Amino acid sequence: MVPSSTFSRIAFNIVVLGRTDSHRHVIFCMILTSKNNYKTRGRAVLDTWGKRCDKTFYFVGKVIANESFITSLNINDDYEHLPSKTYGGLKYIEAKFHDEYDWIVKADDDTYIIVNNLRQFLVSEDHSRPVSFGLKFYKYFPNGYFSGGASYILSREAVKKVISANKAEVVA
């Protein structure tokens, strides 16, 4: 039997020695929610895993008064306009915080992410390259697209490329 102190030392090496704090990735979480769900699902993310991100943004399509944690994009809150809503959120974050993040995680309000595991996954990844992680679907587009429900991750450079490639208004 291995002494418990050995397990602690192994766990310490895995968690701590991967990167120093000065090289810690800055993760911004972009949560898409809606007028119908922000009080329940959006608030649940806010109260649980959302606070483990370095900064968390909640986006809705239409204006919601008196909610400081929500940003409205003035887009219809339906599946048809989901690409525009996603693009609007990325543009908002890039415009206001362009060099303050390394990664953006796009998730819906019914997703739960273990942020510490995500940080460990990203330890050896280079955010200065256009890198993305997620489940790609090929049903409608030959080059594929990410399904955002379960989340996907974009490096800062990938976000910049998405925005520069889509200067025109995105329409579903």
XYZ file of N, CA and C in Angstrom:
516
model
N 0.837 -1.182 0.000
C 0.000 0.000 0.000
C 0.882 1.246 0.000
N 0.513 2.230 -0.809
C 1.266 3.476 -0.911
C 0.789 4.441 0.161
N 1.708 5.070 0.895
C 1.284 6.019 1.930
C 0.524 7.196 1.334
N -0.437 7.737 2.106
C -1.261 8.839 1.605
C -0.423 10.067 1.283
N 0.691 10.255 1.953
C 1.545 11.411 1.650
C 2.092 11.327 0.231
N 2.288 10.103 -0.287
C 2.743 9.929 -1.663
C 1.679 10.420 -2.636
N 0.404 10.066 -2.362
C -0.681 10.540 -3.211
C -0.774 12.056 -3.193
N -0.617 12.646 -2.010
C -0.673 14.101 -1.900
C 0.441 14.744 -2.721
N 1.638 14.176 -2.649
C 2.769 14.724 -3.394
C 2.522 14.584 -4.899
N 1.976 13.462 -5.334
C 1.669 13.266 -6.753
C 0.616 14.271 -7.199
N -0.437 14.424 -6.408
C -1.489 15.387 -6.751
C -0.913 16.787 -6.799
N -0.039 17.129 -5.863
C 0.580 18.458 -5.851
C 1.370 18.686 -7.135
N 2.145 17.695 -7.547
C 2.937 17.829 -8.765
C 2.060 18.017 -9.993
N 0.961 17.311 -10.066
C 0.069 17.423 -11.219
C -0.600 18.789 -11.254
N -1.117 19.237 -10.122
C -1.907 20.466 -10.093
C -1.048 21.710 -10.081
N 0.002 21.739 -9.278
C 0.738 22.976 -9.063
C 1.904 23.167 -10.023
N 2.606 22.128 -10.349
C 3.836 22.295 -11.102
C 3.641 22.444 -12.600
N 2.427 22.317 -13.081
C 2.163 22.484 -14.506
C 2.505 23.873 -14.994
N 2.189 24.888 -14.234
C 2.464 26.290 -14.576
C 2.615 27.076 -13.286
N 3.363 28.135 -13.351
C 3.435 29.031 -12.200
C 2.292 30.020 -12.309
N 1.982 30.691 -11.213
C 0.893 31.672 -11.220
C 1.129 32.769 -12.237
N 2.376 33.122 -12.493
C 2.641 34.192 -13.445
C 2.313 33.770 -14.881
N 2.185 32.463 -15.123
C 1.841 31.957 -16.447
C 0.446 31.339 -16.487
N -0.351 31.627 -15.486
C -1.702 31.080 -15.399
C -2.560 31.641 -16.530
N -3.282 30.772 -17.200
C -4.177 31.210 -18.269
C -5.347 32.007 -17.701
N -5.715 33.064 -18.383
C -6.878 33.863 -17.999
C -8.047 33.387 -18.855
N -9.076 32.878 -18.191
C -10.226 32.293 -18.872
C -11.444 33.176 -18.645
N -12.013 33.653 -19.738
C -13.275 34.382 -19.697
C -14.369 33.417 -20.129
N -15.462 33.395 -19.409
C -16.581 32.526 -19.744
C -17.727 33.371 -20.299
N -18.216 32.980 -21.460
C -19.288 33.677 -22.153
C -20.517 32.778 -22.126
N -21.517 33.171 -21.339
C -22.709 32.358 -21.157
C -23.864 32.982 -21.931
N -24.458 32.212 -22.828
C -25.645 32.689 -23.530
C -26.878 32.214 -22.766
N -27.746 33.152 -22.475
C -28.986 32.843 -21.774
C -30.110 33.593 -22.477
N -31.284 33.586 -21.900
C -32.420 34.257 -22.540
C -33.298 34.914 -21.486
N -34.217 35.702 -21.969
C -35.166 36.384 -21.087
C -35.927 35.383 -20.216
N -36.225 34.219 -20.778
C -36.977 33.201 -20.044
C -36.136 32.409 -19.051
N -34.823 32.402 -19.216
C -33.976 31.524 -18.400
C -32.968 32.229 -17.501
N -32.752 33.514 -17.667
C -31.659 34.144 -16.927
C -31.879 34.132 -15.407
N -33.130 34.180 -14.947
C -33.384 34.199 -13.499
C -33.123 32.848 -12.849
N -33.238 31.779 -13.602
C -33.028 30.443 -13.042
C -31.684 29.872 -13.484
N -31.566 29.552 -14.744
C -30.335 28.936 -15.251
C -29.137 29.897 -15.195
N -29.350 31.122 -15.649
C -28.261 32.102 -15.627
C -27.775 32.369 -14.220
N -28.703 32.507 -13.297
C -28.353 32.740 -11.891
C -27.642 31.521 -11.315
N -28.043 30.312 -11.720
C -27.386 29.095 -11.233
C -25.924 29.054 -11.667
N -25.643 29.432 -12.910
C -24.251 29.496 -13.372
C -23.500 30.549 -12.567
N -24.114 31.700 -12.372
C -23.513 32.786 -11.609
C -23.155 32.338 -10.190
N -24.025 31.547 -9.579
C -23.828 31.112 -8.200
C -22.922 29.895 -8.053
N -22.612 29.207 -9.148
C -21.795 27.986 -9.051
C -20.493 28.144 -9.822
N -20.367 27.503 -10.942
C -19.095 27.446 -11.644
C -18.692 28.751 -12.318
N -19.626 29.633 -12.620
C -19.305 30.891 -13.299
C -18.347 31.766 -12.527
N -18.395 31.689 -11.199
C -17.504 32.525 -10.392
C -16.069 31.992 -10.366
N -15.847 30.815 -10.907
C -14.489 30.265 -10.963
C -13.735 30.702 -12.224
N -14.447 31.293 -13.163
C -13.800 31.868 -14.340
C -13.162 33.187 -13.911
N -12.175 33.639 -14.662
C -11.543 34.914 -14.317
C -12.505 36.079 -14.527
N -13.375 35.961 -15.489
C -14.446 36.924 -15.716
C -15.544 36.165 -16.439
N -16.787 36.430 -16.054
C -17.914 35.741 -16.673
C -18.885 36.764 -17.229
N -19.313 36.536 -18.460
C -20.248 37.418 -19.154
C -21.512 36.633 -19.465
N -22.653 37.269 -19.248
C -23.949 36.669 -19.545
C -24.602 37.520 -20.622
N -24.966 36.898 -21.726
C -25.550 37.624 -22.845
C -26.972 37.151 -23.115
N -27.863 38.111 -23.306
C -29.229 37.841 -23.730
C -29.469 38.613 -25.017
N -30.508 38.245 -25.738
C -30.819 38.938 -26.978
C -31.461 40.291 -26.748
N -32.491 40.327 -25.925
C -33.256 41.556 -25.696
C -32.953 42.148 -24.328
N -33.208 43.424 -24.194
C -32.899 44.167 -22.979
C -33.675 43.624 -21.773
N -32.969 43.452 -20.674
C -33.565 43.069 -19.401
C -33.171 44.144 -18.399
N -34.143 44.818 -17.854
C -33.873 45.919 -16.928
C -33.440 45.411 -15.558
N -32.625 46.201 -14.898
C -32.240 45.986 -13.494
C -31.482 44.687 -13.243
N -30.718 44.220 -14.172
C -29.880 43.034 -13.958
C -28.451 43.394 -14.335
N -27.637 43.656 -13.336
C -26.278 44.129 -13.577
C -25.371 43.068 -14.198
N -25.698 41.789 -14.029
C -24.816 40.750 -14.543
C -25.140 40.336 -15.976
N -26.121 40.960 -16.602
C -26.570 40.602 -17.951
C -26.196 41.707 -18.946
N -25.713 41.310 -20.123
C -25.475 42.253 -21.215
C -26.432 41.919 -22.344
N -27.172 42.912 -22.795
C -28.118 42.716 -23.892
C -27.434 43.026 -25.215
N -27.708 42.204 -26.217
C -27.118 42.384 -27.545
C -28.110 42.920 -28.565
N -29.346 43.133 -28.143
C -30.400 43.622 -29.037
C -30.563 42.722 -30.269
N -30.663 41.433 -30.009
C -30.834 40.390 -31.029
C -31.997 39.525 -30.558
N -32.765 38.983 -31.461
C -33.850 38.083 -31.067
C -33.304 36.901 -30.278
N -34.003 36.539 -29.212
C -33.612 35.407 -28.366
C -34.234 34.116 -28.881
N -33.745 33.623 -30.011
C -34.246 32.370 -30.566
C -33.098 31.642 -31.256
N -33.341 30.381 -31.602
C -32.284 29.573 -32.227
C -31.845 30.134 -33.576
N -32.748 30.742 -34.284
C -32.424 31.289 -35.594
C -31.335 32.358 -35.513
N -31.309 33.104 -34.420
C -30.349 34.194 -34.269
C -29.181 33.839 -33.342
N -29.038 32.569 -33.011
C -27.964 32.128 -32.131
C -26.560 32.456 -32.678
N -26.303 32.264 -33.977
C -24.966 32.658 -34.478
C -24.686 34.152 -34.275
N -25.685 34.992 -34.495
C -25.509 36.433 -34.287
C -25.277 36.755 -32.817
N -25.965 36.053 -31.953
C -25.806 36.266 -30.513
C -24.400 35.856 -30.063
N -23.942 34.727 -30.561
C -22.595 34.253 -30.234
C -21.550 35.233 -30.749
N -21.668 35.617 -31.992
C -20.736 36.563 -32.598
C -20.768 37.901 -31.854
N -21.958 38.361 -31.492
C -22.087 39.613 -30.738
C -21.379 39.548 -29.399
N -21.489 38.422 -28.717
C -20.787 38.241 -27.445
C -19.283 38.256 -27.618
N -18.794 37.562 -28.636
C -17.347 37.557 -28.904
C -16.844 38.959 -29.238
N -17.597 39.670 -30.077
C -17.216 41.044 -30.437
C -17.186 41.951 -29.207
N -18.184 41.832 -28.352
C -18.255 42.642 -27.136
C -17.023 42.411 -26.263
N -16.706 41.143 -25.999
C -15.567 40.824 -25.137
C -14.261 41.289 -25.777
N -14.090 41.028 -27.057
C -12.852 41.418 -27.738
C -12.692 42.942 -27.753
N -13.780 43.675 -27.980
C -13.705 45.136 -28.038
C -13.333 45.740 -26.683
N -13.858 45.197 -25.617
C -13.641 45.781 -24.290
C -12.438 45.210 -23.532
N -12.057 43.988 -23.849
C -11.021 43.307 -23.058
C -9.999 42.597 -23.952
N -9.666 43.159 -25.100
C -8.948 42.435 -26.159
C -7.640 41.769 -25.744
N -6.910 42.289 -24.805
C -5.665 41.626 -24.406
C -5.672 41.175 -22.950
N -6.843 41.109 -22.337
C -6.933 40.733 -20.929
C -7.263 39.264 -20.719
N -7.539 38.532 -21.775
C -7.890 37.120 -21.636
C -6.988 36.272 -22.528
N -6.884 35.003 -22.194
C -6.158 34.042 -23.031
C -7.139 33.144 -23.775
N -8.239 32.795 -23.115
C -9.221 31.867 -23.663
C -10.631 32.374 -23.387
N -11.549 32.114 -24.317
C -12.970 32.337 -24.076
C -13.668 30.989 -24.180
N -14.445 30.676 -23.157
C -15.273 29.480 -23.165
C -16.693 29.936 -23.464
N -17.266 29.446 -24.529
C -18.651 29.759 -24.883
C -19.512 28.602 -24.396
N -20.497 28.909 -23.559
C -21.387 27.869 -23.044
C -22.804 28.425 -22.956
N -23.762 27.540 -22.908
C -25.147 27.925 -22.689
C -25.444 27.854 -21.196
N -26.583 28.355 -20.802
C -26.938 28.454 -19.388
C -27.330 27.121 -18.751
N -27.371 26.045 -19.526
C -27.687 24.727 -18.969
C -26.459 23.818 -18.958
N -25.296 24.426 -18.956
C -24.021 23.703 -18.962
C -23.356 23.854 -17.596
N -22.655 22.806 -17.163
C -21.843 22.892 -15.954
C -20.417 22.539 -16.341
N -19.489 23.419 -16.007
C -18.076 23.211 -16.337
C -17.269 23.159 -15.051
N -16.388 22.199 -14.955
C -15.453 22.140 -13.831
C -14.231 22.945 -14.273
N -14.199 24.191 -13.861
C -13.224 25.158 -14.360
C -11.800 24.748 -14.004
N -11.581 24.162 -12.851
C -10.224 23.726 -12.492
C -9.720 22.656 -13.454
N -10.595 21.752 -13.887
C -10.191 20.744 -14.874
C -9.891 21.402 -16.215
N -10.687 22.393 -16.572
C -10.443 23.133 -17.808
C -9.076 23.808 -17.757
N -8.754 24.422 -16.636
C -7.435 25.072 -16.485
C -6.317 24.052 -16.681
N -6.482 22.876 -16.087
C -5.461 21.833 -16.248
C -5.340 21.397 -17.703
N -6.459 21.287 -18.388
C -6.453 20.909 -19.796
C -5.679 21.933 -20.628
N -5.821 23.205 -20.293
C -5.215 24.284 -21.084
C -3.769 24.597 -20.702
N -3.261 23.972 -19.656
C -1.924 24.289 -19.148
C -0.855 24.295 -20.248
N -0.877 23.325 -21.119
C 0.190 23.220 -22.122
C -0.211 23.798 -23.482
N -1.356 24.450 -23.544
C -1.830 25.003 -24.818
C -1.377 26.450 -24.989
N -1.196 26.854 -26.226
C -0.694 28.183 -26.552
C -1.831 29.066 -27.060
N -2.253 30.028 -26.246
C -3.362 30.911 -26.601
C -2.995 31.924 -27.681
N -1.718 32.069 -27.972
C -1.312 33.031 -29.006
C -1.438 32.447 -30.414
N -1.810 31.191 -30.504
C -2.107 30.561 -31.797
C -3.620 30.451 -31.945
N -4.141 30.395 -33.162
C -5.594 30.244 -33.337
C -6.034 28.803 -33.055
N -6.342 28.533 -31.792
C -6.661 27.187 -31.335
C -8.112 27.158 -30.850
N -8.789 26.046 -31.110
C -10.151 25.864 -30.617
C -10.341 24.418 -30.182
N -11.204 24.236 -29.198
C -11.533 22.906 -28.696
C -13.041 22.803 -28.548
N -13.584 21.682 -28.927
C -15.013 21.449 -28.789
C -15.435 20.335 -29.734
N -16.696 20.016 -29.713
C -17.234 18.981 -30.593
C -17.671 19.624 -31.894
N -17.051 19.214 -32.984
C -17.377 19.767 -34.302
C -18.402 18.894 -35.007
N -19.400 19.558 -35.575
C -20.418 18.883 -36.369
C -20.216 19.237 -37.836
N -20.566 18.318 -38.724
C -20.378 18.527 -40.161
C -21.673 18.394 -40.947
N -22.802 18.419 -40.273
C -24.076 18.156 -40.926
C -24.413 19.193 -42.000
N -24.225 20.457 -41.720
C -24.640 21.512 -42.646
C -23.487 22.207 -43.362
N -22.288 22.126 -42.790
C -21.138 22.844 -43.349
C -19.968 21.887 -43.517
N -19.359 21.858 -44.694
C -18.273 20.901 -44.944
C -17.059 21.110 -44.034
N -16.798 22.340 -43.604
C -15.668 22.600 -42.708
C -16.032 22.418 -41.237
N -17.292 22.159 -40.972
C -17.739 21.901 -39.612
C -18.072 23.158 -38.834
N -18.705 22.953 -37.698
C -19.043 24.038 -36.783
C -19.143 23.445 -35.386
N -18.942 24.302 -34.390
C -19.032 23.846 -33.013
C -20.465 23.893 -32.522
N -20.815 22.887 -31.736
C -22.074 22.911 -31.019
C -21.780 23.602 -29.693
N -22.481 24.698 -29.443
C -22.159 25.494 -28.273
C -22.822 25.063 -26.990
N -23.825 24.218 -27.062
C -24.548 23.837 -25.857
C -23.639 23.286 -24.779
N -22.805 22.345 -25.112
C -21.902 21.739 -24.136
C -20.617 22.533 -23.992
N -20.469 23.577 -24.716
C -19.372 24.546 -24.678
C -18.294 24.240 -25.711
N -17.582 25.282 -26.035
C -16.343 25.161 -26.782
C -15.417 26.264 -26.335
N -14.144 26.125 -26.689
C -13.102 27.012 -26.185
C -12.366 27.619 -27.370
N -12.134 28.913 -27.315
C -11.387 29.619 -28.351
C -10.221 30.369 -27.713
N -9.049 30.252 -28.325
C -7.913 31.047 -27.870
C -8.141 32.497 -28.277
N -7.398 33.409 -27.668
C -7.517 34.824 -28.011
C -7.295 35.038 -29.505
N -6.308 34.370 -30.047
C -6.012 34.531 -31.477
C -7.133 33.964 -32.343
N -7.760 32.879 -31.910
C -8.896 32.323 -32.652
C -10.074 33.294 -32.645
N -10.322 33.933 -31.506
C -11.407 34.918 -31.418
C -11.152 36.058 -32.397
N -9.928 36.544 -32.439
C -9.580 37.638 -33.364
C -9.807 37.221 -34.809
N -9.477 35.987 -35.140
C -9.680 35.500 -36.507
C -11.172 35.377 -36.838
N -11.968 34.897 -35.897
C -13.414 34.788 -36.115
C -13.998 36.169 -36.384
N -13.601 37.136 -35.587
C -14.141 38.487 -35.737
C -13.680 39.126 -37.047
N -12.421 38.996 -37.386
C -11.929 39.619 -38.630
C -12.502 38.939 -39.869
N -12.813 37.658 -39.773
C -13.383 36.936 -40.916
C -14.870 37.227 -41.094
N -15.487 37.807 -40.087
C -16.925 38.052 -40.115
C -17.247 39.525 -39.890
N -16.586 40.397 -40.586
C -16.822 41.837 -40.409
C -18.263 42.222 -40.741
N -18.869 41.533 -41.692
C -20.269 41.827 -42.045
C -21.172 41.272 -40.946
N -22.365 41.781 -40.869
C -23.341 41.316 -39.870
C -23.640 39.841 -40.090
N -23.606 39.070 -39.027
C -23.885 37.636 -39.103
C -25.393 37.428 -39.067
N -25.875 36.642 -39.990
C -27.301 36.305 -40.027
C -27.412 34.789 -40.066
N -28.269 34.246 -39.234
C -28.421 32.783 -39.170
C -28.930 32.236 -40.482
